Short mmCIF file of C-alpha atoms in Angstrom, two decimals:
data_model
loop_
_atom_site.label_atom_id
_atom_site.label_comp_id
_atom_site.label_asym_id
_atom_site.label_seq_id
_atom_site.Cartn_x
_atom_site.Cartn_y
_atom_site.Cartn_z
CA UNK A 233 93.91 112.49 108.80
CA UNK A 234 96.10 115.86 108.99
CA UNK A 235 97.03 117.59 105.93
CA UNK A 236 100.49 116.06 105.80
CA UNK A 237 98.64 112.78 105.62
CA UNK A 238 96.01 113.81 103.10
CA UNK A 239 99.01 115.49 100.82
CA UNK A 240 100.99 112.26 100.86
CA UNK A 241 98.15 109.62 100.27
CA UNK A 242 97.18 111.87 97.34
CA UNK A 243 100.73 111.66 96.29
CA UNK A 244 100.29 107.76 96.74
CA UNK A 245 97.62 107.37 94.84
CA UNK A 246 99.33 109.20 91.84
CA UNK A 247 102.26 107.32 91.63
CA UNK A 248 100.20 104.25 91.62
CA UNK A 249 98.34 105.50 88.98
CA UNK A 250 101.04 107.27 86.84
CA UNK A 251 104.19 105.75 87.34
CA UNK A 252 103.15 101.88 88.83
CA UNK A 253 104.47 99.57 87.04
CA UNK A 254 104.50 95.88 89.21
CA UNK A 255 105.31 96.89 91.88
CA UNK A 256 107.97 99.28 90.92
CA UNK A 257 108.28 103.13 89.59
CA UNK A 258 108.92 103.98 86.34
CA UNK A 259 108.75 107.53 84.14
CA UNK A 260 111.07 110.43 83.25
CA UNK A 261 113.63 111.76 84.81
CA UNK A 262 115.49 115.19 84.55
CA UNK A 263 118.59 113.85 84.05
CA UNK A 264 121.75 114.94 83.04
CA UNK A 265 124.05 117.11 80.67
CA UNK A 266 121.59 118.48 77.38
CA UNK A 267 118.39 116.62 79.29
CA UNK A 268 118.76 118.49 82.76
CA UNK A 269 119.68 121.84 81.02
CA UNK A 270 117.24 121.71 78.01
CA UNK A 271 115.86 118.77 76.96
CA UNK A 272 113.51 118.32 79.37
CA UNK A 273 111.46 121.51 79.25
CA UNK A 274 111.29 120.80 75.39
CA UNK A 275 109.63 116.97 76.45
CA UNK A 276 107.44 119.03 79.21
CA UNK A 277 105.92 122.15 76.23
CA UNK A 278 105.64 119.14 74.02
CA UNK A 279 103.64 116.88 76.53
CA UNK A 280 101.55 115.70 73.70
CA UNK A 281 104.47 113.73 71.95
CA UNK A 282 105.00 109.89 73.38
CA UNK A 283 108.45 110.53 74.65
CA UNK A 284 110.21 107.18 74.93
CA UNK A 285 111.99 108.13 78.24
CA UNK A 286 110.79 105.78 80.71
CA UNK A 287 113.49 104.58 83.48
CA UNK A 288 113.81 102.79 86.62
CA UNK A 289 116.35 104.50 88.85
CA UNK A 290 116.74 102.21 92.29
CA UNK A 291 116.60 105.84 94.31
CA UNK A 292 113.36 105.63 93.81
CA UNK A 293 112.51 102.34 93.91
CA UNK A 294 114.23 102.82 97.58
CA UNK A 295 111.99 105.40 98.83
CA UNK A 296 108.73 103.88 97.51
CA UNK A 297 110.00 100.67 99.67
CA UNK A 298 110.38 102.97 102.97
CA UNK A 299 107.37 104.86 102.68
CA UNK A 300 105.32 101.35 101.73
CA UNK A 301 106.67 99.89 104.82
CA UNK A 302 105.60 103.36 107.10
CA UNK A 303 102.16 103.06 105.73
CA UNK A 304 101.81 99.65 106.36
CA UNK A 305 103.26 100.37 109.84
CA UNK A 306 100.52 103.10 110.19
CA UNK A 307 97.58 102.09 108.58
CA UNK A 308 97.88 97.84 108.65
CA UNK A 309 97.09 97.60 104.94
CA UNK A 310 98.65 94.54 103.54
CA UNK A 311 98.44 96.30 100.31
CA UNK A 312 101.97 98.36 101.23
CA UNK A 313 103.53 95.54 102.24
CA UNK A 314 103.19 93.38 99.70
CA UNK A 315 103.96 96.71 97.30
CA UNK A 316 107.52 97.06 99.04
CA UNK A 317 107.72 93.00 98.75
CA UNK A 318 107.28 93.19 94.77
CA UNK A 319 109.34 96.40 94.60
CA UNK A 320 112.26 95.07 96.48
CA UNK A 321 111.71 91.57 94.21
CA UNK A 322 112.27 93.71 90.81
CA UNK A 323 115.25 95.14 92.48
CA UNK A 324 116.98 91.54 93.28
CA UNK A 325 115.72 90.82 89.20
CA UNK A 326 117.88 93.28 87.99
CA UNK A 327 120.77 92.60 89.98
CA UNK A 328 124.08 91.39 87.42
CA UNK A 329 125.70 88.75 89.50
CA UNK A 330 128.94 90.25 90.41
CA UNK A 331 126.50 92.67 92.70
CA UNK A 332 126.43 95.86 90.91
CA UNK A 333 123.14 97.24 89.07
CA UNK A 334 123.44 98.99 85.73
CA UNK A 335 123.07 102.88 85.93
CA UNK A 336 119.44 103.86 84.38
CA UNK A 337 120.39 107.08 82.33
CA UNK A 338 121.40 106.52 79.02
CA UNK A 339 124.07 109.43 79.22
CA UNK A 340 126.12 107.37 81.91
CA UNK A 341 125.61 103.76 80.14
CA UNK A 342 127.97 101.34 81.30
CA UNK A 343 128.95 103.11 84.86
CA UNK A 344 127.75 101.76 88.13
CA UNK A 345 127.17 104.58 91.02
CA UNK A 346 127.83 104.27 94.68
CA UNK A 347 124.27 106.30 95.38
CA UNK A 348 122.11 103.97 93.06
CA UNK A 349 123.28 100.70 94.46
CA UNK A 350 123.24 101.83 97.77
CA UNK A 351 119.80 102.83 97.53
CA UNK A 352 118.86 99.62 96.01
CA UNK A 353 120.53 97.78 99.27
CA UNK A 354 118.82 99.89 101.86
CA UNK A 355 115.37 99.23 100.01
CA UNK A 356 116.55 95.38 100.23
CA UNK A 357 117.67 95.51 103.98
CA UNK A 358 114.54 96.98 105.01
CA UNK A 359 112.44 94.85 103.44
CA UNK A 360 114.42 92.00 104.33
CA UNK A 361 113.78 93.38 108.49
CA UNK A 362 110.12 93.30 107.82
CA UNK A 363 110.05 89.83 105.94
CA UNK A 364 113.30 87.80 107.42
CA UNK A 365 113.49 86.94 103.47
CA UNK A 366 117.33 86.13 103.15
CA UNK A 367 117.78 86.57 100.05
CA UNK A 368 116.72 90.33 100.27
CA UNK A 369 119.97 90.72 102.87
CA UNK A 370 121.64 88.46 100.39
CA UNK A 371 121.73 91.37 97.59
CA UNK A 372 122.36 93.74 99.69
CA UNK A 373 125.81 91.92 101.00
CA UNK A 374 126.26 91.19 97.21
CA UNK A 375 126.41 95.01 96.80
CA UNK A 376 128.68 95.78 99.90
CA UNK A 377 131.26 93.10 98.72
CA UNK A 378 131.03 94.87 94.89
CA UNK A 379 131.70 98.10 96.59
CA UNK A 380 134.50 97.27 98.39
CA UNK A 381 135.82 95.15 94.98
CA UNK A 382 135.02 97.56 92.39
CA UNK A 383 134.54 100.74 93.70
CA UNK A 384 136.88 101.51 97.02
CA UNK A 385 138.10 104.16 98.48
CA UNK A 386 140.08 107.43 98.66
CA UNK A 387 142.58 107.56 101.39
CA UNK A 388 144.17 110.40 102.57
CA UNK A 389 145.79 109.97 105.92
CA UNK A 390 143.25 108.66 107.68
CA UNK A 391 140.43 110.28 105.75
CA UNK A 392 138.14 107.55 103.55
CA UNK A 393 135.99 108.47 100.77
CA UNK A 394 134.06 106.50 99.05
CA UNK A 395 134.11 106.94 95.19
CA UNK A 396 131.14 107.44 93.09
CA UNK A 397 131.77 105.39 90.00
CA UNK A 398 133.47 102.22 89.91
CA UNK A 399 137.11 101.84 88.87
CA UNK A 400 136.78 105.71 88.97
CA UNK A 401 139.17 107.88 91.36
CA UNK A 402 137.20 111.89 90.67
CA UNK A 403 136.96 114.07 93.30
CA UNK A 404 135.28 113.04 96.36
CA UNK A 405 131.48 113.58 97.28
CA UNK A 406 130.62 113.96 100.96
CA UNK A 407 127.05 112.86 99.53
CA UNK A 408 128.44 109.34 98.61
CA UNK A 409 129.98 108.95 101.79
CA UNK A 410 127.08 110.22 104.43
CA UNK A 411 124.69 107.77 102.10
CA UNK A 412 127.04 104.58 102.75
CA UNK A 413 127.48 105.77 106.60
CA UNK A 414 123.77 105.15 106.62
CA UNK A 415 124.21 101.63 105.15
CA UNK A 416 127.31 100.87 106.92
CA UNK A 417 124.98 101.42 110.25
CA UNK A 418 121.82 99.45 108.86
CA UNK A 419 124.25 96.26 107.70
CA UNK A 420 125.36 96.13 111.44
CA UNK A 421 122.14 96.26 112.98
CA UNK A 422 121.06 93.81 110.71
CA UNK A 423 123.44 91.40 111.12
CA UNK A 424 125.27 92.59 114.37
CA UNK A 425 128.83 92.09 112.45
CA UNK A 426 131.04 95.06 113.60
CA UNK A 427 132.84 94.68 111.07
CA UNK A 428 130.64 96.73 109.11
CA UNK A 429 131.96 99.58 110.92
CA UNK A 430 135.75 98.88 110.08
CA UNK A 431 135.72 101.92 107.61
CA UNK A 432 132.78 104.32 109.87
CA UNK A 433 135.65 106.31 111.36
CA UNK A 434 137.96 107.21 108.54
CA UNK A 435 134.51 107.84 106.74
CA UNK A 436 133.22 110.57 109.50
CA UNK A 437 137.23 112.08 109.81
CA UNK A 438 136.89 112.92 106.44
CA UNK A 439 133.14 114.86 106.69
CA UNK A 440 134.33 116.84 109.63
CA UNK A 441 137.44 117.85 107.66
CA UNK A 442 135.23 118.48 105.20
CA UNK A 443 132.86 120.36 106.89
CA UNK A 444 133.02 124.38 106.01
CA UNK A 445 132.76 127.22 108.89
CA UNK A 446 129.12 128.20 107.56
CA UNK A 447 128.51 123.87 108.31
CA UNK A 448 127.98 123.63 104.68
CA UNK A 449 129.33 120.31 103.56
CA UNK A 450 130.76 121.20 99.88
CA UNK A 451 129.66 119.27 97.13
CA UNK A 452 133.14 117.91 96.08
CA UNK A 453 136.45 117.87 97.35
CA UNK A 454 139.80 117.39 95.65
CA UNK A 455 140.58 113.94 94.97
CA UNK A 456 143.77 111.84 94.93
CA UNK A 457 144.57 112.03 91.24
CA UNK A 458 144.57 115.46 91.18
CA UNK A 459 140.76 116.14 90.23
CA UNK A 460 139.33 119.51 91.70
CA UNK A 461 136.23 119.74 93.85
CA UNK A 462 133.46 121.99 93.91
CA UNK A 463 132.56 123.82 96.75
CA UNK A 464 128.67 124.92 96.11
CA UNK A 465 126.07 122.39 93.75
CA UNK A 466 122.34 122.57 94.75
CA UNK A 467 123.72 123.24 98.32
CA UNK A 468 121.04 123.28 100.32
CA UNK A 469 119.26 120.15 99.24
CA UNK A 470 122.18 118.32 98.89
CA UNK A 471 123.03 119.12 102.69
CA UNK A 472 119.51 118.02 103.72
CA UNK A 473 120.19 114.81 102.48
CA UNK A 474 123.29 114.40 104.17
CA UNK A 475 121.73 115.53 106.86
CA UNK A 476 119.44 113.03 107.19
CA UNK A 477 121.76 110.22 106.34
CA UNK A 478 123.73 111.12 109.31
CA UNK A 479 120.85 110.74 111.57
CA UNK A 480 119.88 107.68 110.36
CA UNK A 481 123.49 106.38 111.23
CA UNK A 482 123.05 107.80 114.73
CA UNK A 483 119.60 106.17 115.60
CA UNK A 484 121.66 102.60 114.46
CA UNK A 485 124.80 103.29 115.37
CA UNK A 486 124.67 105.70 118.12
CA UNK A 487 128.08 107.03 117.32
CA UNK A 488 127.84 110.47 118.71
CA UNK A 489 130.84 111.67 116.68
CA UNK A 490 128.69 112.78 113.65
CA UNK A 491 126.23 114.91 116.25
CA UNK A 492 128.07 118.45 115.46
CA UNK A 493 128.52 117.59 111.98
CA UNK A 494 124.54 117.05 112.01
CA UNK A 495 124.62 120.56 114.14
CA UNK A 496 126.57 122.91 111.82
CA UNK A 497 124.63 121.31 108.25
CA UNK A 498 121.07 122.49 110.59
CA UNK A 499 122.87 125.72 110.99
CA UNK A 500 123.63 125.62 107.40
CA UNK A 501 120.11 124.04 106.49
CA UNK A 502 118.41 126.91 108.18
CA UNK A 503 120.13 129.71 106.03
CA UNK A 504 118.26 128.18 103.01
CA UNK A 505 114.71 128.57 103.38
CA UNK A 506 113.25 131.38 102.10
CA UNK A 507 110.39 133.70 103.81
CA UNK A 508 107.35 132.32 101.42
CA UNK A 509 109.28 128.45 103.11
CA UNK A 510 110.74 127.53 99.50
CA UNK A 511 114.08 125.97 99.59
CA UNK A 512 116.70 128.13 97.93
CA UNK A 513 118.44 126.66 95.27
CA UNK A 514 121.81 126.60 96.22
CA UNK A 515 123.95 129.33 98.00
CA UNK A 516 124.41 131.84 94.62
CA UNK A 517 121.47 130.81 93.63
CA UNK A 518 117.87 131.48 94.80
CA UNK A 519 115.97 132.61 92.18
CA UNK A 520 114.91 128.36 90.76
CA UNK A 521 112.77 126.75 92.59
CA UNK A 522 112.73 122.71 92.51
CA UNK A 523 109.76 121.58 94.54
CA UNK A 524 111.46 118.14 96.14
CA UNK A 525 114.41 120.57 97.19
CA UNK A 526 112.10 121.84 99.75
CA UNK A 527 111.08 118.06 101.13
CA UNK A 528 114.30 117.07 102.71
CA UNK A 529 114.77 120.28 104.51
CA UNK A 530 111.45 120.06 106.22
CA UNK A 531 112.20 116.30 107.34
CA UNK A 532 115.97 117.22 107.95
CA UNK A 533 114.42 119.84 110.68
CA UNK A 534 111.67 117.23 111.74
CA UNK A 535 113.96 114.23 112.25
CA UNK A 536 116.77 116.46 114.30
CA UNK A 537 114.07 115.71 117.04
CA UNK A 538 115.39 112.17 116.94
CA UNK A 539 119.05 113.58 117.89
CA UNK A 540 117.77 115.95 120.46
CA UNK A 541 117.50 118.79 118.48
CA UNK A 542 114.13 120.85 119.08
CA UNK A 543 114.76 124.14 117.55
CA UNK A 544 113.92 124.11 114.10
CA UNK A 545 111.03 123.08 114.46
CA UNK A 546 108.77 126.20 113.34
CA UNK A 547 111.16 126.10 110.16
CA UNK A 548 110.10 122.28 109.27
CA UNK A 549 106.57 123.72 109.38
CA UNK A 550 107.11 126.48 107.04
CA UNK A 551 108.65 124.26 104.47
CA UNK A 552 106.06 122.09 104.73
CA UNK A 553 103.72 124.55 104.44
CA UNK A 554 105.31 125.82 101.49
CA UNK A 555 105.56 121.81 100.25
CA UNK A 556 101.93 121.22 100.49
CA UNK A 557 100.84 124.28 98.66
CA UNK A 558 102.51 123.06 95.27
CA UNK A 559 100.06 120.04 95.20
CA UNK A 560 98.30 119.72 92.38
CA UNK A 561 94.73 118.13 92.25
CA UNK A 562 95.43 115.29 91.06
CA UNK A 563 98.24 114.37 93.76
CA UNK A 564 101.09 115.11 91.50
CA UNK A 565 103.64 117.96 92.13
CA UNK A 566 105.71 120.10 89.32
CA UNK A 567 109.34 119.60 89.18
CA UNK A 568 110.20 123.52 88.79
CA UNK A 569 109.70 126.84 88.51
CA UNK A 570 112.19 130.00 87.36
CA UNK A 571 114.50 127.75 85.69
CA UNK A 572 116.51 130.25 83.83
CA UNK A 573 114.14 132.75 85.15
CA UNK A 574 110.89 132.30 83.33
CA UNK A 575 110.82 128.29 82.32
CA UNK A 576 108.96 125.57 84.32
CA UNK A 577 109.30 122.13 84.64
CA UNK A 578 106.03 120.14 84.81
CA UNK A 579 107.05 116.68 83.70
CA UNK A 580 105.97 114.06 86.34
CA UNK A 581 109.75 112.67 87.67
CA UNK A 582 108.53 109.22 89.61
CA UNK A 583 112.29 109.05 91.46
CA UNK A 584 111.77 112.85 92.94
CA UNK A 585 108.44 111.82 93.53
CA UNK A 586 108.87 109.40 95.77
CA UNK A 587 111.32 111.50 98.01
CA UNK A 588 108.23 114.03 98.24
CA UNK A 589 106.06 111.22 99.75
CA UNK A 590 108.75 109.98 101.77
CA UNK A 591 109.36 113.35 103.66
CA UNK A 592 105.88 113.95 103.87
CA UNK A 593 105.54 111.27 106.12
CA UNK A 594 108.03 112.25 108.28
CA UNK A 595 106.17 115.43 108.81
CA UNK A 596 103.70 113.13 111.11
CA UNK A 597 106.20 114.05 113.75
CA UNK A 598 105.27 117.44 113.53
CA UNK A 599 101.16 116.64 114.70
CA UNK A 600 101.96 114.31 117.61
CA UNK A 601 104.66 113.80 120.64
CA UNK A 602 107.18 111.14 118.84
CA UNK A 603 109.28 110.90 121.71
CA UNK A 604 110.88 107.41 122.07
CA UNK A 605 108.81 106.21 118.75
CA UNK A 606 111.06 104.36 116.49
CA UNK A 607 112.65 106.22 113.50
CA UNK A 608 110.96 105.82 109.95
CA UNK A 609 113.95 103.04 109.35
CA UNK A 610 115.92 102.13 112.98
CA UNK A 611 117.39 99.00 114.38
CA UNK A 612 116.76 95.48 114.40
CA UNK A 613 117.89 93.16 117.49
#
């Protein structure tokens, strides 16, 4: 095996180990509000005290489905497969039955996200292309129909956004919206119903508007009720992942539209890794380092090959590089270094985890000619 492939069955083996629970992952979190800003390095200096912290965020369980599925694609072990099969079964379990899943973090009780049940319904879609297990689809379309119910859009001309709480109008996250283009395109490929795509257009209108001369996409953009955006959060990660959303709605939609969006964010993307190959934290901001920051930029700059786009190639392998080298030897990663300039992170975070391993194996296209290989998730006919 390469090194990429050594790093991520490592990583495999850890979350098995640390974080498996049935099928699914479950452990700490960073969180948000007092958690994310101190809470968390108190739980991390105090490792020794039994922390009752442990949640199941469908992110992750989303990501531990794809990369099952790759390495059951790559290797043949049944193992994976039936791993993605009981993940994706835990997911349907926790479904409520008007479609929405609760949101895992205490701190938001009682909201429902666009990103978590999104994630949960690309999990279930992919799964449900590798099985032909209905009821997988089934919850996802249960999710799609709550969406459009409960959680709608922003409209501005003929700009949509899609909001990221239920029966919540803030201001409007390109993040949300790249993330449900990616759905949007794997519900029609599924099912071949184009009228999945009814909202795609208003939906890309509204990134390129978006989209700022440097090809950063902000973080937030004024709403319709007034609420104010925010132009830079975590900028550079956040932009990977868009990134990469947009090229997954490409490869099943082939809707060349979002092609210079995916352009500028590389040009953006490329701004934002550092000489050592770190990921900078966000635009003002490059002193923190958050290792699974670094992860989507190297696969953002890997998959761009899918798209036609060869030149950042000797950047993916820097970050990589740089990726690898944080390994631990036991397979596990810390979260963070510099935080406020001299704390670290080193709780074990099963959701960012599984986005490490996921990217990792992405990097496979960086050790072999890929060219006309089928993307990591891509259509089905």
């Amino acid at each position: 095996m390469d090194h990429y492939a050594v790093a991520a069955d490592k990583l495999y083996r850890y979350l098995v180990t640390h974080h498996g629970d049935g099928g699914a992952l479950v452990g700490p979190d960073p969180g948000i509000r007092f958690n994310y800003r101190v809470g968390r390095f108190i739980k991390g200096y105090l490792g020794f005290v039994p922390w009752n912290d442990q949640l199941y965020y469908l992110q992750g369980q989303a990501y531990w489905i794809l990369a099952n599925w790759v390495l059951h694609e790559r290797t043949g072990d049944k193992s994976h497969a039936q791993m993605a099969v009981d993940c994706a079964d835990q997911i349907l379990a926790r479904q409520r039955p008007d479609g929405a899943w609760d949101y895992p973090n205490p701190e938001w009780a009682g909201r429902v996200a666009t990103v978590e049940g999104t994630w949960a319904s690309i999990g279930l879609i992919e799964t449900y292309r590798r099985t032909g297990k209905q009821h997988l689809l089934d919850g996802a379309l249960r999710w799609h129909s709550y969406l459009h119910r409960e959680i709608g859009f922003q409209r501005i001309g003929d700009e949509v956004a899609v909001n990221y709480f239920a029966r919540r109008k803030d201001a409007r996250v390109p993040n949300n919206s790249t993330l449900y283009l990616y759905l949007l395109g794997a519900l029609w490929a599924t099912t071949e119903d184009r009228r999945y795509l009814d909202e795609t257009p208003g939906l890309v209108t509204f990134l390129e508007r978006a989209q700022l001369s440097t090809g950063e996409l902000p973080y937030s953009v004024d709403g319709v009720a007034g609420t104010r955006g925010r132009t830079h959060f975590q900028c550079y990660q956040y932009n990977a992942f868009e990134c990469l959303d947009l090229i997954q709605y490409h490869t099943l939609t082939g809707d060349d539209r979002v092609l210079p969006i995916i352009r500028q964010v590389l040009r953006f993307l490329s701004a934002g890794i550092r000489p050592d190959g770190h990921a900078a934290y966000a635009c003002n901001s490059v002193q923190r380092r958050v290792s699974y920051h670094t992860g989507p930029l190297a696969a953002a700059f890997t998959e761009a090959q899918r798209v036609g786009i060869y030149e950042y190639t000797d950047l993916a392998r820097r970050a990589y590089a740089y990726l690898v080298s944080l390994q631990r030897p036991d397979g596990g990663f810390i979260h963070s270094q510099r935080d406020y300039g001299v704390l670290r992170d080193v709780r074990s975070y099963p959701r960012y985890l599984a986005m490490i391993l996921y990217h990792l194996l992405i990097a496979e296209a960086l050790t072999e000619d890929t060219t006309g290989k089928e993307a990591a998730y891509d259509t089905v006919r």
